[in-house]
PDB file of C-alpha atoms and ligand atoms in Angstrom:
ATOM      1  CA  MET A   1      -0.389   0.486   0.445  1.00 84.00           C
ATOM      2  CA  SER A   2       0.934   3.375  -0.851  1.00 94.00           C
ATOM      3  CA  ARG A   3       0.535   7.201  -1.564  1.00 97.00           C
ATOM      4  CA  ASP A   4      -0.480   5.824  -5.032  1.00 97.00           C
ATOM      5  CA  SER A   5      -2.870   2.875  -3.478  1.00 98.00           C
ATOM      6  CA  LEU A   6      -6.903   3.858  -4.540  1.00 98.00           C
ATOM      7  CA  ILE A   7      -9.823   4.404  -2.589  1.00 98.00           C
ATOM      8  CA  GLY A   8     -13.196   2.164  -2.324  1.00 98.00           C
ATOM      9  CA  VAL A   9     -15.833   3.840  -1.854  1.00 99.00           C
ATOM     10  CA  TYR A  10     -19.458   1.832  -1.836  1.00 98.00           C
ATOM     11  CA  ASP A  11     -22.000   1.556  -1.821  1.00 98.00           C
ATOM     12  CA  SER A  12     -25.940  -0.265  -1.744  1.00 98.00           C
ATOM     13  CA  GLY A  13     -26.292   1.895  -4.693  1.00 98.00           C
ATOM     14  CA  VAL A  14     -26.023   4.671  -6.094  1.00 98.00           C
ATOM     15  CA  GLY A  15     -26.652   6.907  -3.262  1.00 98.00           C
ATOM     16  CA  GLY A  16     -22.953   6.706  -2.104  1.00 98.00           C
ATOM     17  CA  LEU A  17     -22.160   8.691  -5.231  1.00 98.00           C
ATOM     18  CA  SER A  18     -23.385  11.991  -2.962  1.00 98.00           C
ATOM     19  CA  VAL A  19     -20.144  11.171  -0.677  1.00 98.00           C
ATOM     20  CA  LEU A  20     -18.511  10.779  -3.750  1.00 98.00           C
ATOM     21  CA  ARG A  21     -18.747  14.446  -5.466  1.00 98.00           C
ATOM     22  CA  ALA A  22     -18.004  15.569  -2.663  1.00 98.00           C
ATOM     23  CA  ILE A  23     -14.193  13.651  -1.911  1.00 98.00           C
ATOM     24  CA  ARG A  24     -13.403  14.395  -5.926  1.00 98.00           C
ATOM     25  CA  GLU A  25     -14.279  18.426  -4.625  1.00 98.00           C
ATOM     26  CA  ALA A  26     -12.163  17.982  -1.529  1.00 98.00           C
ATOM     27  CA  LEU A  27      -9.040  15.130  -2.816  1.00 98.00           C
ATOM     28  CA  PRO A  28      -8.963  15.646  -6.854  1.00 98.00           C
ATOM     29  CA  HIS A  29      -5.842  14.429  -7.242  1.00 98.00           C
ATOM     30  CA  GLU A  30      -6.729  10.447  -5.735  1.00 98.00           C
ATOM     31  CA  PRO A  31      -7.652   7.273  -7.711  1.00 98.00           C
ATOM     32  CA  LEU A  32     -11.523   6.893  -6.500  1.00 98.00           C
ATOM     33  CA  LEU A  33     -12.842   3.029  -6.772  1.00 98.00           C
ATOM     34  CA  TYR A  34     -16.808   3.286  -6.221  1.00 99.00           C
ATOM     35  CA  VAL A  35     -18.295   0.010  -6.365  1.00 98.00           C
ATOM     36  CA  ALA A  36     -22.419   0.240  -6.107  1.00 98.00           C
ATOM     37  CA  ASP A  37     -23.261  -2.638  -4.686  1.00 98.00           C
ATOM     38  CA  THR A  38     -26.544  -2.885  -6.658  1.00 98.00           C
ATOM     39  CA  ALA A  39     -27.129  -7.088  -6.934  1.00 98.00           C
ATOM     40  CA  HIS A  40     -27.983  -6.533  -3.244  1.00 98.00           C
ATOM     41  CA  VAL A  41     -30.121  -3.205  -2.986  1.00 98.00           C
ATOM     42  CA  PRO A  42     -31.753  -2.269  -0.702  1.00 98.00           C
ATOM     43  CA  TYR A  43     -29.604  -2.212   2.488  1.00 98.00           C
ATOM     44  CA  GLY A  44     -32.243  -0.626   4.671  1.00 97.00           C
ATOM     45  CA  ASP A  45     -34.972  -3.632   4.908  1.00 94.00           C
ATOM     46  CA  LYS A  46     -32.614  -6.745   5.443  1.00 97.00           C
ATOM     47  CA  THR A  47     -30.915  -7.645   8.926  1.00 97.00           C
ATOM     48  CA  GLN A  48     -27.582  -6.388  10.359  1.00 96.00           C
ATOM     49  CA  ALA A  49     -26.088  -9.517   9.494  1.00 97.00           C
ATOM     50  CA  PHE A  50     -26.434  -9.336   5.501  1.00 98.00           C
ATOM     51  CA  VAL A  51     -25.723  -6.051   5.673  1.00 98.00           C
ATOM     52  CA  LEU A  52     -21.831  -6.744   7.458  1.00 98.00           C
ATOM     53  CA  ARG A  53     -21.070  -9.750   4.841  1.00 98.00           C
ATOM     54  CA  ARG A  54     -21.931  -7.833   2.061  1.00 98.00           C
ATOM     55  CA  ALA A  55     -19.042  -5.348   4.162  1.00 98.00           C
ATOM     56  CA  TYR A  56     -16.730  -7.648   4.825  1.00 98.00           C
ATOM     57  CA  ALA A  57     -17.318  -8.903   1.124  1.00 98.00           C
ATOM     58  CA  LEU A  58     -16.554  -5.060  -0.413  1.00 98.00           C
ATOM     59  CA  ALA A  59     -14.154  -4.290   2.486  1.00 98.00           C
ATOM     60  CA  ASP A  60     -12.298  -7.984   1.402  1.00 97.00           C
ATOM     61  CA  TYR A  61     -12.378  -6.707  -3.018  1.00 98.00           C
ATOM     62  CA  PHE A  62     -11.155  -3.485  -1.555  1.00 98.00           C
ATOM     63  CA  VAL A  63      -8.094  -5.148   0.227  1.00 97.00           C
ATOM     64  CA  SER A  64      -7.638  -8.416  -3.000  1.00 97.00           C
ATOM     65  CA  ARG A  65      -6.526  -4.308  -5.184  1.00 97.00           C
ATOM     66  CA  GLN A  66      -4.411  -2.820  -2.519  1.00 97.00           C
ATOM     67  CA  ALA A  67      -6.387  -0.385  -1.110  1.00 98.00           C
ATOM     68  CA  LYS A  68      -5.375   2.561   1.491  1.00 98.00           C
ATOM     69  CA  ALA A  69      -8.354   3.800   2.018  1.00 98.00           C
ATOM     70  CA  MET A  70     -12.019   2.779   2.266  1.00 98.00           C
ATOM     71  CA  VAL A  71     -15.429   5.043   2.907  1.00 99.00           C
ATOM     72  CA  VAL A  72     -18.394   3.296   3.100  1.00 99.00           C
ATOM     73  CA  ALA A  73     -20.558   5.559   1.412  1.00 98.00           C
ATOM     74  CA  CYS A  74     -23.822   4.713   3.436  1.00 98.00           C
ATOM     75  CA  ASN A  75     -25.809   5.609   6.402  1.00 98.00           C
ATOM     76  CA  THR A  76     -26.933   1.722   6.973  1.00 98.00           C
ATOM     77  CA  ALA A  77     -23.995  -0.164   6.651  1.00 98.00           C
ATOM     78  CA  THR A  78     -22.293   2.650   8.955  1.00 98.00           C
ATOM     79  CA  ALA A  79     -24.345   1.579  11.391  1.00 98.00           C
ATOM     80  CA  ALA A  80     -24.065  -2.849  10.849  1.00 98.00           C
ATOM     81  CA  ALA A  81     -20.789  -3.368  10.339  1.00 98.00           C
ATOM     82  CA  ILE A  82     -18.155  -0.666  10.917  1.00 98.00           C
ATOM     83  CA  ALA A  83     -16.974  -1.432  14.093  1.00 98.00           C
ATOM     84  CA  PRO A  84     -16.621  -5.163  13.313  1.00 98.00           C
ATOM     85  CA  LEU A  85     -14.713  -4.216  10.005  1.00 98.00           C
ATOM     86  CA  ARG A  86     -12.315  -2.082  11.559  1.00 98.00           C
ATOM     87  CA  GLN A  87     -11.719  -5.528  14.125  1.00 98.00           C
ATOM     88  CA  ARG A  88     -11.486  -7.703  10.338  1.00 97.00           C
ATOM     89  CA  HIS A  89      -8.742  -4.389   8.232  1.00 97.00           C
ATOM     90  CA  PRO A  90      -7.175  -2.679  11.512  1.00 96.00           C
ATOM     91  CA  ASP A  91      -4.407  -1.469   8.723  1.00 94.00           C
ATOM     92  CA  LEU A  92      -6.832   0.029   6.101  1.00 97.00           C
ATOM     93  CA  ILE A  93      -8.319   3.643   7.189  1.00 98.00           C
ATOM     94  CA  ILE A  94     -11.694   2.873   6.843  1.00 98.00           C
ATOM     95  CA  ILE A  95     -13.930   6.232   7.245  1.00 98.00           C
ATOM     96  CA  GLY A  96     -18.432   5.320   7.753  1.00 98.00           C
ATOM     97  CA  VAL A  97     -20.906   8.713   7.435  1.00 98.00           C
ATOM     98  CA  GLU A  98     -23.241   8.696  10.097  1.00 97.00           C
ATOM     99  CA  PRO A  99     -26.687  11.064   9.926  1.00 98.00           C
ATOM    100  CA  ALA A 100     -25.701  14.567  11.165  1.00 98.00           C
ATOM    101  CA  ILE A 101     -27.280  14.838  14.304  1.00 98.00           C
ATOM    102  CA  LYS A 102     -24.802  17.080  16.075  1.00 98.00           C
ATOM    103  CA  PRO A 103     -24.498  19.980  13.769  1.00 98.00           C
ATOM    104  CA  ALA A 104     -28.709  19.358  13.653  1.00 98.00           C
ATOM    105  CA  ALA A 105     -28.447  20.375  17.539  1.00 98.00           C
ATOM    106  CA  HIS A 106     -27.193  22.992  17.248  1.00 98.00           C
ATOM    107  CA  LEU A 107     -29.488  24.290  14.366  1.00 98.00           C
ATOM    108  CA  THR A 108     -32.180  23.525  16.079  1.00 98.00           C
ATOM    109  CA  HIS A 109     -34.341  26.210  17.977  1.00 98.00           C
ATOM    110  CA  SER A 110     -37.603  24.378  18.270  1.00 98.00           C
ATOM    111  CA  GLY A 111     -36.023  21.984  20.397  1.00 98.00           C
ATOM    112  CA  VAL A 112     -37.167  19.297  17.474  1.00 98.00           C
ATOM    113  CA  VAL A 113     -34.827  17.726  14.672  1.00 98.00           C
ATOM    114  CA  GLY A 114     -36.275  15.732  11.904  1.00 98.00           C
ATOM    115  CA  VAL A 115     -34.674  12.369  10.571  1.00 98.00           C
ATOM    116  CA  PHE A 116     -34.665  10.168   8.125  1.00 98.00           C
ATOM    117  CA  ALA A 117     -32.999   7.830   6.629  1.00 98.00           C
ATOM    118  CA  THR A 118     -33.433   3.460   6.320  1.00 97.00           C
ATOM    119  CA  THR A 119     -35.413   1.578   8.809  1.00 96.00           C
ATOM    120  CA  GLY A 120     -32.340  -0.496   9.469  1.00 97.00           C
ATOM    121  CA  THR A 121     -30.599   2.870  10.295  1.00 97.00           C
ATOM    122  CA  LEU A 122     -33.357   3.879  12.438  1.00 97.00           C
ATOM    123  CA  ALA A 123     -33.543   1.056  14.091  1.00 96.00           C
ATOM    124  CA  SER A 124     -29.488   0.694  14.880  1.00 97.00           C
ATOM    125  CA  PRO A 125     -28.240   0.330  18.525  1.00 97.00           C
ATOM    126  CA  LYS A 126     -25.126   2.530  16.684  1.00 97.00           C
ATOM    127  CA  PHE A 127     -28.329   5.123  15.736  1.00 98.00           C
ATOM    128  CA  ALA A 128     -29.363   5.639  19.401  1.00 98.00           C
ATOM    129  CA  THR A 129     -26.272   5.490  20.607  1.00 98.00           C
ATOM    130  CA  LEU A 130     -25.542   9.215  18.635  1.00 98.00           C
ATOM    131  CA  VAL A 131     -28.524  10.866  19.261  1.00 98.00           C
ATOM    132  CA  GLN A 132     -27.927  10.248  23.100  1.00 98.00           C
ATOM    133  CA  ARG A 133     -24.623  11.181  22.866  1.00 98.00           C
ATOM    134  CA  GLU A 134     -25.011  13.999  20.733  1.00 98.00           C
ATOM    135  CA  ALA A 135     -28.627  15.070  20.641  1.00 98.00           C
ATOM    136  CA  PRO A 136     -29.871  14.060  24.627  1.00 97.00           C
ATOM    137  CA  GLU A 137     -31.501  17.564  24.895  1.00 96.00           C
ATOM    138  CA  VAL A 138     -33.055  17.367  21.550  1.00 98.00           C
ATOM    139  CA  HIS A 139     -36.512  15.310  20.279  1.00 98.00           C
ATOM    140  CA  ILE A 140     -35.509  13.367  17.063  1.00 98.00           C
ATOM    141  CA  VAL A 141     -37.883  12.413  15.179  1.00 98.00           C
ATOM    142  CA  LEU A 142     -37.618   9.702  12.195  1.00 98.00           C
ATOM    143  CA  HIS A 143     -39.609   8.978   9.737  1.00 97.00           C
ATOM    144  CA  PRO A 144     -37.947   5.670   7.470  1.00 97.00           C
ATOM    145  CA  CYS A 145     -38.037   6.851   3.215  1.00 97.00           C
ATOM    146  CA  PRO A 146     -37.110   3.569   1.516  1.00 97.00           C
ATOM    147  CA  GLU A 147     -39.018   4.893  -1.395  1.00 97.00           C
ATOM    148  CA  TRP A 148     -36.894   7.489  -1.936  1.00 98.00           C
ATOM    149  CA  VAL A 149     -33.854   5.248  -2.377  1.00 98.00           C
ATOM    150  CA  ARG A 150     -36.127   3.317  -5.155  1.00 98.00           C
ATOM    151  CA  LEU A 151     -36.980   6.672  -6.668  1.00 98.00           C
ATOM    152  CA  VAL A 152     -33.372   7.745  -6.850  1.00 98.00           C
ATOM    153  CA  GLU A 153     -32.120   4.463  -7.660  1.00 98.00           C
ATOM    154  CA  GLN A 154     -34.957   4.610 -10.666  1.00 98.00           C
ATOM    155  CA  GLY A 155     -33.299   8.065 -11.797  1.00 98.00           C
ATOM    156  CA  LYS A 156     -35.996   9.737 -10.476  1.00 98.00           C
ATOM    157  CA  LEU A 157     -35.526  13.794  -9.313  1.00 98.00           C
ATOM    158  CA  SER A 158     -37.944  15.549  -9.537  1.00 98.00           C
ATOM    159  CA  GLY A 159     -41.308  15.072 -11.215  1.00 97.00           C
ATOM    160  CA  PRO A 160     -44.917  14.473  -9.884  1.00 97.00           C
ATOM    161  CA  ASP A 161     -44.279  11.080  -8.267  1.00 96.00           C
ATOM    162  CA  VAL A 162     -41.411  12.002  -6.401  1.00 98.00           C
ATOM    163  CA  ASP A 163     -43.378  15.248  -5.039  1.00 98.00           C
ATOM    164  CA  ALA A 164     -46.162  12.651  -3.938  1.00 98.00           C
ATOM    165  CA  ALA A 165     -43.036  10.356  -1.881  1.00 98.00           C
ATOM    166  CA  VAL A 166     -41.740  13.905  -0.308  1.00 98.00           C
ATOM    167  CA  ARG A 167     -44.701  15.533   0.680  1.00 98.00           C
ATOM    168  CA  THR A 168     -46.242  13.496   3.315  1.00 97.00           C
ATOM    169  CA  PRO A 169     -42.503  12.178   5.078  1.00 98.00           C
ATOM    170  CA  VAL A 170     -41.791  15.872   5.381  1.00 98.00           C
ATOM    171  CA  ALA A 171     -45.303  17.460   6.004  1.00 98.00           C
ATOM    172  CA  ALA A 172     -45.022  14.572   8.644  1.00 98.00           C
ATOM    173  CA  LEU A 173     -42.543  15.958  10.125  1.00 98.00           C
ATOM    174  CA  ARG A 174     -42.964  19.960  10.383  1.00 98.00           C
ATOM    175  CA  ALA A 175     -45.857  19.251  11.888  1.00 98.00           C
ATOM    176  CA  ALA A 176     -44.531  17.475  14.875  1.00 98.00           C
ATOM    177  CA  GLY A 177     -42.271  20.611  15.180  1.00 98.00           C
ATOM    178  CA  ALA A 178     -38.733  19.827  13.240  1.00 98.00           C
ATOM    179  CA  ASP A 179     -36.943  23.219  12.199  1.00 98.00           C
ATOM    180  CA  VAL A 180     -34.488  21.399  10.529  1.00 98.00           C
ATOM    181  CA  LEU A 181     -33.869  18.464   8.605  1.00 98.00           C
ATOM    182  CA  VAL A 182     -31.609  15.390   8.832  1.00 98.00           C
ATOM    183  CA  LEU A 183     -30.866  13.461   5.239  1.00 98.00           C
ATOM    184  CA  GLY A 184     -29.501  10.430   7.097  1.00 98.00           C
ATOM    185  CA  CYS A 185     -28.964   8.453   4.180  1.00 98.00           C
ATOM    186  CA  THR A 186     -26.634   9.012   1.297  1.00 98.00           C
ATOM    187  CA  HIS A 187     -29.146   8.712  -1.444  1.00 98.00           C
ATOM    188  CA  PHE A 188     -31.262  11.250  -0.213  1.00 98.00           C
ATOM    189  CA  PRO A 189     -29.211  14.570  -1.221  1.00 98.00           C
ATOM    190  CA  PHE A 190     -30.300  13.783  -5.018  1.00 98.00           C
ATOM    191  CA  LEU A 191     -34.406  14.899  -3.722  1.00 98.00           C
ATOM    192  CA  ARG A 192     -32.870  17.314  -1.909  1.00 98.00           C
ATOM    193  CA  ASP A 193     -35.079  19.925  -4.312  1.00 98.00           C
ATOM    194  CA  ALA A 194     -38.345  17.917  -3.855  1.00 98.00           C
ATOM    195  CA  ILE A 195     -37.213  17.995  -0.273  1.00 98.00           C
ATOM    196  CA  GLN A 196     -36.534  21.424   0.381  1.00 98.00           C
ATOM    197  CA  ALA A 197     -39.896  22.497  -1.735  1.00 98.00           C
ATOM    198  CA  ALA A 198     -41.842  20.835   0.677  1.00 98.00           C
ATOM    199  CA  ALA A 199     -40.282  21.644   3.583  1.00 98.00           C
ATOM    200  CA  GLY A 200     -40.255  25.443   3.010  1.00 97.00           C
ATOM    201  CA  PRO A 201     -37.266  27.222   1.829  1.00 97.00           C
ATOM    202  CA  ASP A 202     -35.919  28.289   5.865  1.00 96.00           C
ATOM    203  CA  VAL A 203     -35.401  24.520   6.733  1.00 98.00           C
ATOM    204  CA  PRO A 204     -31.895  23.343   7.134  1.00 98.00           C
ATOM    205  CA  LEU A 205     -31.441  20.125   4.905  1.00 98.00           C
ATOM    206  CA  LEU A 206     -28.465  18.566   6.469  1.00 98.00           C
ATOM    207  CA  GLU A 207     -26.115  16.090   4.451  1.00 97.00           C
ATOM    208  CA  THR A 208     -22.321  14.440   5.558  1.00 96.00           C
ATOM    209  CA  GLY A 209     -20.871  14.141   2.414  1.00 97.00           C
ATOM    210  CA  ALA A 210     -18.542  17.082   3.059  1.00 98.00           C
ATOM    211  CA  PRO A 211     -17.526  16.906   6.222  1.00 98.00           C
ATOM    212  CA  VAL A 212     -16.608  12.884   5.491  1.00 98.00           C
ATOM    213  CA  ALA A 213     -14.695  14.039   2.888  1.00 98.00           C
ATOM    214  CA  ARG A 214     -12.987  16.185   5.273  1.00 98.00           C
ATOM    215  CA  TRP A 215     -12.526  13.831   7.439  1.00 98.00           C
ATOM    216  CA  LEU A 216     -10.948  10.988   4.652  1.00 98.00           C
ATOM    217  CA  LYS A 217      -8.655  14.022   3.255  1.00 98.00           C
ATOM    218  CA  HIS A 218      -6.867  14.496   6.930  1.00 98.00           C
ATOM    219  CA  GLN A 219      -7.227  10.761   7.764  1.00 98.00           C
ATOM    220  CA  LEU A 220      -4.362  10.016   5.142  1.00 98.00           C
ATOM    221  CA  HIS A 221      -2.690  12.749   5.676  1.00 98.00           C
ATOM    222  CA  GLN A 222      -1.617  11.903   9.331  1.00 98.00           C
ATOM    223  CA  HIS A 223      -0.560   8.334   7.921  1.00 98.00           C
ATOM    224  CA  GLY A 224       0.980  10.148   4.292  1.00 98.00           C
ATOM    225  CA  LEU A 225      -0.997   8.354   2.665  1.00 98.00           C
ATOM    226  CA  LEU A 226      -2.563  11.819   0.520  1.00 98.00           C
ATOM    227  CA  ARG A 227      -1.893  12.186  -2.735  1.00 98.00           C
ATOM    228  CA  THR A 228      -0.885  16.339  -3.507  1.00 96.00           C
ATOM    229  CA  ASP A 229      -0.050  16.289  -7.266  1.00 96.00           C
ATOM    230  CA  GLY A 230      -0.640  14.442 -10.660  1.00 96.00           C
ATOM    231  CA  ALA A 231      -4.040  13.766 -11.601  1.00 96.00           C
ATOM    232  CA  GLY A 232      -6.594  12.275  -9.704  1.00 97.00           C
ATOM    233  CA  THR A 233      -9.078   8.845 -11.796  1.00 98.00           C
ATOM    234  CA  LEU A 234     -12.305   7.103 -11.049  1.00 98.00           C
ATOM    235  CA  ARG A 235     -14.096   4.098 -11.822  1.00 98.00           C
ATOM    236  CA  LEU A 236     -17.239   2.938 -11.034  1.00 98.00           C
ATOM    237  CA  GLU A 237     -17.923  -0.361 -10.922  1.00 98.00           C
ATOM    238  CA  THR A 238     -21.202  -2.137  -9.982  1.00 98.00           C
ATOM    239  CA  THR A 239     -22.753  -5.856  -8.641  1.00 98.00           C
ATOM    240  CA  GLY A 240     -25.051  -5.655 -10.955  1.00 98.00           C
ATOM    241  CA  HIS A 241     -25.697  -4.062 -14.565  1.00 97.00           C
ATOM    242  CA  ALA A 242     -23.018  -1.980 -15.606  1.00 98.00           C
ATOM    243  CA  PRO A 243     -24.749  -0.228 -18.190  1.00 98.00           C
ATOM    244  CA  THR A 244     -27.683   1.123 -15.935  1.00 98.00           C
ATOM    245  CA  LEU A 245     -25.311   2.259 -12.984  1.00 98.00           C
ATOM    246  CA  ALA A 246     -23.437   4.027 -16.243  1.00 98.00           C
ATOM    247  CA  ALA A 247     -26.889   6.231 -17.109  1.00 98.00           C
ATOM    248  CA  LEU A 248     -27.917   7.083 -13.702  1.00 98.00           C
ATOM    249  CA  ALA A 249     -23.886   7.873 -13.180  1.00 98.00           C
ATOM    250  CA  SER A 250     -24.177  10.225 -16.349  1.00 97.00           C
ATOM    251  CA  GLN A 251     -27.226  11.779 -14.583  1.00 98.00           C
ATOM    252  CA  LEU A 252     -25.664  11.528 -11.066  1.00 98.00           C
ATOM    253  CA  LEU A 253     -22.672  12.674 -11.122  1.00 97.00           C
ATOM    254  CA  ALA A 254     -20.421  13.522 -14.741  1.00 96.00           C
ATOM    255  CA  PRO A 255     -20.713  11.877 -18.601  1.00 96.00           C
ATOM    256  CA  GLY A 256     -18.202   9.514 -20.096  1.00 96.00           C
ATOM    257  CA  LEU A 257     -17.432   7.437 -16.854  1.00 97.00           C
ATOM    258  CA  ASP A 258     -15.647   4.722 -16.298  1.00 98.00           C
ATOM    259  CA  VAL A 259     -17.907   2.244 -15.459  1.00 98.00           C
ATOM    260  CA  GLY A 260     -17.617  -1.639 -15.373  1.00 98.00           C
ATOM    261  CA  GLU A 261     -19.138  -4.646 -13.461  1.00 98.00           C
ATOM    262  CA  THR A 262     -17.738  -5.626  -9.214  1.00 98.00           C
ATOM    263  CA  PRO A 263     -15.575  -9.064 -10.383  1.00 96.00           C
ATOM    264  CA  ALA A 264     -17.907 -11.804 -10.195  1.00 95.00           C
ATOM    265  CA  ARG A 265     -16.808 -13.344  -6.853  1.00 95.00           C
ATOM    266  CA  TRP A 266     -17.374 -10.625  -4.641  1.00 92.00           C
ATOM    267  CA  ARG A 267     -20.956  -9.824  -6.151  1.00 93.00           C
TER     268      ARG A 267
HETATM  269  N1  DGL B 301     -27.477   5.127   0.491  1.00 62.00           N
HETATM  270  C1  DGL B 301     -27.647   4.109   1.694  1.00 62.00           C
HETATM  271  C2  DGL B 301     -27.630   4.861   3.573  1.00 62.00           C
HETATM  272  O1  DGL B 301     -26.775   5.502   3.540  1.00 62.00           O
HETATM  273  C3  DGL B 301     -28.886   3.006   2.161  1.00 62.00           C
HETATM  274  C4  DGL B 301     -30.217   3.189   1.296  1.00 62.00           C
HETATM  275  C5  DGL B 301     -30.383   1.118   0.959  1.00 62.00           C
HETATM  276  O2  DGL B 301     -30.087   0.710   0.338  1.00 62.00           O
HETATM  277  O3  DGL B 301     -31.777   1.373   1.489  1.00 62.00           O
HETATM  278  O4  DGL B 301     -28.232   4.463   4.742  1.00 62.00           O
END
């Protein structure tokens, strides 16, 4: 493993591209490999044991590619797997994502924070611990939104279907008094415009791509593994259907990217 080794980033599908976008901005010189575990999307309604098995498979794949770091660009997988992953690969820098509860607790005036995430994240002991630690005084209201994940996986980011899917959950949390909304799933930033329109212009919507990218940069620097010159590269892979990922990635990230399938052994 060296400074020139790659950084592996993965999610159940294309949601993690919202994190990858921030990583590309903050770390423009790095070789990046993104894996969409599309054969197994969504993670949100799977057992923690299943999500952990997939995390092990993806981590082993990145290690087989001599990765210097791995980003679990998925709140659900972070909640289910981050601690055992670190035990399994103690020499690998492993970065997870979790809902932005701490900044939300600082921002709220009403004392009520709304969180949209998957069922898996919201039911996890890790989420309960996060809330207890970072927002003990705040009333947290929750809404699982599996439909939002499906919409993003279909490339539906606006229009009547999206507005209809967003309206009721947002209205429910606003009616419960939430004046800050946490996008606790990496798919949801792609629906930001629709969520903002339903919530009203003054409601902060918090996501974690940028802070995660900054933390990754800090960790690479600390370990002497940060690349500071040369062009960055990006390859996208899927455990599902490559042309589908290529079409989605050109919509969500940029056109003309290098897209292929993850080797069968890791699917
Ligand atoms: N994007 C994921 C997350 O941040 C998972 C969505 C899913 O697969 O259900 O939780």
